[in-house]
PDB file of C-alpha atoms in Angstrom:
ATOM      1  CA  MET D 443       0.000   0.000   0.000  1.00 94.00           C
ATOM      2  CA  ILE D 444       1.311   3.469  -0.949  1.00 97.00           C
ATOM      3  CA  LEU D 445       1.438   5.768   2.070  1.00 98.00           C
ATOM      4  CA  SER D 446      -0.476   9.050   2.207  1.00 98.00           C
ATOM      5  CA  ASP D 447       0.789  12.383   3.479  1.00 98.00           C
ATOM      6  CA  LYS D 448      -1.242  11.873   6.668  1.00 98.00           C
ATOM      7  CA  THR D 449       0.480   8.550   7.365  1.00 98.00           C
ATOM      8  CA  LEU D 450       3.897   9.975   6.446  1.00 98.00           C
ATOM      9  CA  TRP D 451       3.435  12.896   8.870  1.00 98.00           C
ATOM     10  CA  ASP D 452       2.357  10.497  11.618  1.00 98.00           C
ATOM     11  CA  MET D 453       5.448   8.323  11.075  1.00 98.00           C
ATOM     12  CA  LEU D 454       7.735  11.371  10.977  1.00 98.00           C
ATOM     13  CA  GLU D 455       6.240  12.780  14.179  1.00 97.00           C
ATOM     14  CA  HIS D 456       6.631   9.425  15.969  1.00 97.00           C
ATOM     15  CA  ASN D 457      10.162   8.895  14.602  1.00 96.00           C
ATOM     16  CA  THR D 458       9.287   5.594  12.934  1.00 97.00           C
ATOM     17  CA  LEU D 459      10.444   7.169   9.637  1.00 98.00           C
ATOM     18  CA  ALA D 460      13.361   9.605   9.557  1.00 98.00           C
ATOM     19  CA  ILE D 461      14.086  12.134   6.798  1.00 99.00           C
ATOM     20  CA  SER D 462      16.469  14.992   7.504  1.00 98.00           C
ATOM     21  CA  PRO D 463      16.576  17.816   6.647  1.00 98.00           C
ATOM     22  CA  LEU D 464      12.902  18.102   5.752  1.00 98.00           C
ATOM     23  CA  THR D 465      10.613  21.072   5.166  1.00 98.00           C
ATOM     24  CA  PRO D 466       6.796  20.801   5.308  1.00 98.00           C
ATOM     25  CA  GLU D 467       6.596  21.756   1.622  1.00 98.00           C
ATOM     26  CA  GLN D 468       8.434  18.565   0.635  1.00 98.00           C
ATOM     27  CA  VAL D 469       5.617  16.304   1.842  1.00 98.00           C
ATOM     28  CA  GLN D 470       3.232  15.721  -1.053  1.00 98.00           C
ATOM     29  CA  PRO D 471      -0.096  13.813  -1.073  1.00 98.00           C
ATOM     30  CA  ALA D 472       1.601  10.447  -1.747  1.00 98.00           C
ATOM     31  CA  SER D 473       5.353  11.159  -1.729  1.00 98.00           C
ATOM     32  CA  VAL D 474       8.187  13.219  -0.290  1.00 98.00           C
ATOM     33  CA  ASP D 475      10.236  15.485  -2.549  1.00 98.00           C
ATOM     34  CA  ILE D 476      13.986  14.918  -2.422  1.00 98.00           C
ATOM     35  CA  ARG D 477      16.549  17.610  -3.202  1.00 98.00           C
ATOM     36  CA  LEU D 478      19.897  17.520  -4.923  1.00 98.00           C
ATOM     37  CA  GLY D 479      22.941  17.545  -2.651  1.00 98.00           C
ATOM     38  CA  THR D 480      26.401  18.977  -3.303  1.00 98.00           C
ATOM     39  CA  THR D 481      28.392  15.800  -4.047  1.00 98.00           C
ATOM     40  CA  PHE D 482      28.874  14.508  -7.603  1.00 98.00           C
ATOM     41  CA  SER D 483      31.022  11.569  -8.734  1.00 97.00           C
ATOM     42  CA  VAL D 484      32.162  10.697 -12.254  1.00 96.00           C
ATOM     43  CA  VAL D 485      33.914   7.511 -13.338  1.00 93.00           C
ATOM     44  CA  GLU D 486      37.622   8.084 -13.900  1.00 91.00           C
ATOM     45  CA  ASP D 487      39.123   6.885 -17.162  1.00 86.00           C
ATOM     46  CA  SER D 488      40.380   3.328 -17.007  1.00 81.00           C
ATOM     47  CA  PRO D 489      43.789   2.522 -18.546  1.00 81.00           C
ATOM     48  CA  GLU D 490      42.149  -0.414 -20.347  1.00 83.00           C
ATOM     49  CA  GLY D 491      39.305   1.761 -21.600  1.00 85.00           C
ATOM     50  CA  ILE D 492      36.687  -0.478 -19.938  1.00 88.00           C
ATOM     51  CA  ILE D 493      35.234  -1.032 -16.504  1.00 85.00           C
ATOM     52  CA  THR D 494      34.323  -4.463 -15.227  1.00 85.00           C
ATOM     53  CA  MET D 495      32.103  -5.761 -12.456  1.00 86.00           C
ATOM     54  CA  ASP D 496      34.881  -7.663 -10.707  1.00 86.00           C
ATOM     55  CA  LYS D 497      37.289  -4.751 -10.126  1.00 88.00           C
ATOM     56  CA  GLU D 498      36.848  -1.607  -8.080  1.00 88.00           C
ATOM     57  CA  ILE D 499      35.793   1.392 -10.156  1.00 90.00           C
ATOM     58  CA  HIS D 500      37.520   4.674  -9.388  1.00 91.00           C
ATOM     59  CA  TYR D 501      35.592   7.938  -9.266  1.00 94.00           C
ATOM     60  CA  LYS D 502      36.458  11.607  -9.202  1.00 96.00           C
ATOM     61  CA  THR D 503      34.317  13.271  -6.538  1.00 97.00           C
ATOM     62  CA  ILE D 504      33.364  16.926  -6.832  1.00 97.00           C
ATOM     63  CA  GLN D 505      31.812  19.115  -4.140  1.00 98.00           C
ATOM     64  CA  THR D 506      29.889  21.982  -5.714  1.00 98.00           C
ATOM     65  CA  ASP D 507      26.604  23.865  -5.544  1.00 98.00           C
ATOM     66  CA  THR D 508      26.275  23.867  -9.354  1.00 98.00           C
ATOM     67  CA  TYR D 509      27.147  21.056 -11.760  1.00 98.00           C
ATOM     68  CA  MET D 510      26.888  21.287 -15.548  1.00 98.00           C
ATOM     69  CA  LEU D 511      25.683  17.916 -16.867  1.00 98.00           C
ATOM     70  CA  LEU D 512      26.769  17.708 -20.484  1.00 98.00           C
ATOM     71  CA  PRO D 513      24.726  16.020 -23.233  1.00 98.00           C
ATOM     72  CA  ASN D 514      24.885  12.213 -22.972  1.00 96.00           C
ATOM     73  CA  GLN D 515      26.850  12.467 -19.709  1.00 96.00           C
ATOM     74  CA  PHE D 516      26.348  10.249 -16.665  1.00 96.00           C
ATOM     75  CA  VAL D 517      27.136  11.363 -13.116  1.00 97.00           C
ATOM     76  CA  LEU D 518      26.360  10.076  -9.653  1.00 97.00           C
ATOM     77  CA  ALA D 519      24.862  12.593  -7.250  1.00 97.00           C
ATOM     78  CA  THR D 520      23.411  12.518  -3.773  1.00 97.00           C
ATOM     79  CA  THR D 521      20.352  13.808  -2.015  1.00 97.00           C
ATOM     80  CA  MET D 522      20.443  16.516   0.629  1.00 98.00           C
ATOM     81  CA  GLU D 523      18.291  14.263   2.763  1.00 98.00           C
ATOM     82  CA  THR D 524      19.393  11.352   4.890  1.00 98.00           C
ATOM     83  CA  ILE D 525      16.708   8.732   5.430  1.00 98.00           C
ATOM     84  CA  ALA D 526      16.149   5.832   7.818  1.00 98.00           C
ATOM     85  CA  LEU D 527      13.461   3.315   6.906  1.00 98.00           C
ATOM     86  CA  PRO D 528      11.820   0.990   9.431  1.00 98.00           C
ATOM     87  CA  ASP D 529      11.882  -2.741   8.763  1.00 98.00           C
ATOM     88  CA  ASP D 530       8.358  -2.776   7.293  1.00 98.00           C
ATOM     89  CA  LEU D 531       8.675   0.124   4.852  1.00 98.00           C
ATOM     90  CA  THR D 532      10.218   0.353   1.399  1.00 98.00           C
ATOM     91  CA  ALA D 533      10.629   3.349  -0.902  1.00 98.00           C
ATOM     92  CA  PHE D 534      10.758   3.964  -4.631  1.00 96.00           C
ATOM     93  CA  VAL D 535      12.902   6.785  -6.047  1.00 96.00           C
ATOM     94  CA  GLU D 536      10.952   8.501  -8.804  1.00 95.00           C
ATOM     95  CA  GLY D 537      11.890  11.328 -11.145  1.00 93.00           C
ATOM     96  CA  ARG D 538       9.940  14.525 -11.497  1.00 91.00           C
ATOM     97  CA  SER D 539       7.997  14.852 -14.737  1.00 90.00           C
ATOM     98  CA  SER D 540       9.204  18.418 -15.266  1.00 92.00           C
ATOM     99  CA  LEU D 541      12.843  17.257 -15.222  1.00 93.00           C
ATOM    100  CA  GLY D 542      12.132  14.211 -17.371  1.00 92.00           C
ATOM    101  CA  ARG D 543      10.714  16.569 -19.991  1.00 92.00           C
ATOM    102  CA  MET D 544      14.120  18.274 -20.033  1.00 93.00           C
ATOM    103  CA  GLY D 545      15.800  14.932 -20.804  1.00 94.00           C
ATOM    104  CA  LEU D 546      17.115  14.363 -17.272  1.00 96.00           C
ATOM    105  CA  PHE D 547      16.908  10.797 -15.951  1.00 95.00           C
ATOM    106  CA  ILE D 548      17.536  10.655 -12.199  1.00 91.00           C
ATOM    107  CA  GLN D 549      17.784   6.933 -11.477  1.00 79.00           C
ATOM    108  CA  ASN D 550      17.957   3.514 -12.986  1.00 76.00           C
ATOM    109  CA  ALA D 551      18.011   1.583  -9.716  1.00 77.00           C
ATOM    110  CA  GLY D 552      15.269   3.251  -7.716  1.00 87.00           C
ATOM    111  CA  TRP D 553      14.515   0.762  -4.978  1.00 92.00           C
ATOM    112  CA  VAL D 554      15.218   1.442  -1.287  1.00 97.00           C
ATOM    113  CA  ASP D 555      15.050  -1.624   0.936  1.00 98.00           C
ATOM    114  CA  PRO D 556      13.458  -1.750   4.395  1.00 98.00           C
ATOM    115  CA  GLY D 557      16.005  -0.944   7.088  1.00 98.00           C
ATOM    116  CA  PHE D 558      18.156   1.264   4.816  1.00 98.00           C
ATOM    117  CA  ARG D 559      19.847   4.244   6.450  1.00 98.00           C
ATOM    118  CA  GLY D 560      21.847   6.898   4.593  1.00 98.00           C
ATOM    119  CA  GLU D 561      21.776   9.381   1.762  1.00 97.00           C
ATOM    120  CA  ILE D 562      20.386   8.211  -1.563  1.00 96.00           C
ATOM    121  CA  THR D 563      22.770   8.067  -4.504  1.00 96.00           C
ATOM    122  CA  LEU D 564      21.143   9.202  -7.739  1.00 96.00           C
ATOM    123  CA  GLU D 565      22.256   8.062 -11.190  1.00 96.00           C
ATOM    124  CA  LEU D 566      21.831  11.164 -13.367  1.00 97.00           C
ATOM    125  CA  TYR D 567      21.885  11.010 -17.158  1.00 97.00           C
ATOM    126  CA  ASN D 568      21.351  13.860 -19.611  1.00 97.00           C
ATOM    127  CA  ALA D 569      19.567  12.516 -22.705  1.00 97.00           C
ATOM    128  CA  ASN D 570      19.256  16.013 -24.154  1.00 95.00           C
ATOM    129  CA  ARG D 571      21.366  17.708 -26.835  1.00 96.00           C
ATOM    130  CA  CYS D 572      21.991  20.623 -24.466  1.00 96.00           C
ATOM    131  CA  ALA D 573      23.806  20.781 -21.147  1.00 98.00           C
ATOM    132  CA  ILE D 574      21.620  20.857 -18.024  1.00 98.00           C
ATOM    133  CA  GLU D 575      22.610  23.017 -15.071  1.00 98.00           C
ATOM    134  CA  LEU D 576      22.057  21.181 -11.793  1.00 98.00           C
ATOM    135  CA  ARG D 577      21.823  23.186  -8.572  1.00 98.00           C
ATOM    136  CA  ALA D 578      22.083  21.861  -5.052  1.00 98.00           C
ATOM    137  CA  GLY D 579      18.890  22.294  -3.068  1.00 98.00           C
ATOM    138  CA  ARG D 580      16.574  21.965  -6.080  1.00 97.00           C
ATOM    139  CA  ARG D 581      13.871  19.307  -5.989  1.00 97.00           C
ATOM    140  CA  ILE D 582      15.214  16.448  -8.117  1.00 97.00           C
ATOM    141  CA  GLY D 583      12.812  13.590  -7.417  1.00 96.00           C
ATOM    142  CA  GLN D 584      10.338  11.977  -5.074  1.00 96.00           C
ATOM    143  CA  LEU D 585      10.262   9.092  -2.629  1.00 98.00           C
ATOM    144  CA  VAL D 586       7.106   7.007  -2.718  1.00 98.00           C
ATOM    145  CA  PHE D 587       6.711   4.797   0.352  1.00 99.00           C
ATOM    146  CA  ALA D 588       4.973   1.434   0.584  1.00 98.00           C
ATOM    147  CA  ARG D 589       4.252  -0.565   3.715  1.00 98.00           C
ATOM    148  CA  MET D 590       5.020  -4.289   3.584  1.00 97.00           C
ATOM    149  CA  ASP D 591       2.616  -6.938   4.836  1.00 97.00           C
ATOM    150  CA  GLN D 592       5.044  -7.623   7.723  1.00 98.00           C
ATOM    151  CA  PRO D 593       8.535  -6.505   8.760  1.00 98.00           C
ATOM    152  CA  ALA D 594      11.444  -7.883   6.759  1.00 97.00           C
ATOM    153  CA  LEU D 595      12.970 -10.991   8.265  1.00 98.00           C
ATOM    154  CA  TYR D 596      16.399  -9.634   7.284  1.00 97.00           C
ATOM    155  CA  PRO D 597      16.293  -5.822   6.897  1.00 97.00           C
ATOM    156  CA  TYR D 598      18.875  -4.177   4.657  1.00 95.00           C
ATOM    157  CA  ALA D 599      22.412  -4.452   5.984  1.00 94.00           C
ATOM    158  CA  GLY D 600      24.269  -4.368   2.673  1.00 93.00           C
ATOM    159  CA  LYS D 601      27.278  -2.631   1.209  1.00 92.00           C
ATOM    160  CA  TYR D 602      25.529   0.760   0.857  1.00 92.00           C
ATOM    161  CA  GLN D 603      24.179   0.925   4.419  1.00 95.00           C
ATOM    162  CA  GLY D 604      25.060   4.308   5.935  1.00 93.00           C
ATOM    163  CA  GLN D 605      26.287   5.751   2.637  1.00 95.00           C
ATOM    164  CA  LYS D 606      27.035   9.457   2.511  1.00 96.00           C
ATOM    165  CA  GLY D 607      27.723  11.397  -0.653  1.00 93.00           C
ATOM    166  CA  ALA D 608      27.546  10.170  -4.228  1.00 93.00           C
ATOM    167  CA  THR D 609      28.617   6.586  -3.578  1.00 92.00           C
ATOM    168  CA  GLY D 610      30.123   4.687  -6.480  1.00 91.00           C
ATOM    169  CA  SER D 611      29.344   1.131  -7.473  1.00 86.00           C
ATOM    170  CA  ARG D 612      30.477  -1.576  -5.085  1.00 91.00           C
ATOM    171  CA  VAL D 613      29.438  -4.387  -7.416  1.00 86.00           C
ATOM    172  CA  PHE D 614      32.970  -5.837  -7.163  1.00 87.00           C
ATOM    173  CA  LEU D 615      32.107  -6.831  -3.560  1.00 88.00           C
ATOM    174  CA  ASP D 616      29.199  -9.028  -4.680  1.00 87.00           C
ATOM    175  CA  THR D 617      29.272 -12.763  -4.232  1.00 83.00           C
ATOM    176  CA  GLU D 618      27.617 -14.112  -7.354  1.00 76.00           C
ATOM    177  CA  LEU D 619      24.987 -16.826  -7.180  1.00 70.00           C
ATOM    178  CA  ILE D 620      26.371 -18.914 -10.025  1.00 68.00           C
ATOM    179  CA  PRO D 621      25.579 -22.651  -9.724  1.00 65.00           C
TER     180      PRO D 621
END
């Protein structure tokens, strides 16, 4: 079930859901607006000219209030907000229609597991022919929350727990489930 603003306010007031910083204007009828933070990370060039899933990927991290996202460029960014989800709540990261109409994609892995704590890393891509100026503090997307039928048996405790800033891929830490 998707949570309403009334339920979200109740959870925030009782500290069963944590989002910080948060202004009242961010709480929408069925979502919470998230804002762009000041950390951006771009993949550094690899000597081999490729990146693989079994080796650590190196990133150049930039702290700035304004980032110019060039056409067909990909960058990791972070939210201003830090969140903490209870064990029976999940969230979906969704883009804003107004930004999508500019050619800005804000995520391609928009699932937040129950029990997650940290800042959300966004995967930004400019599909436009023009550069897009990104400014910290601007609304960049929305979190839509859904309550599970019961608390997770094993809440999230993975490699991105507690992340801060635009956190690069840690896929090289995965243990594959190959038979």
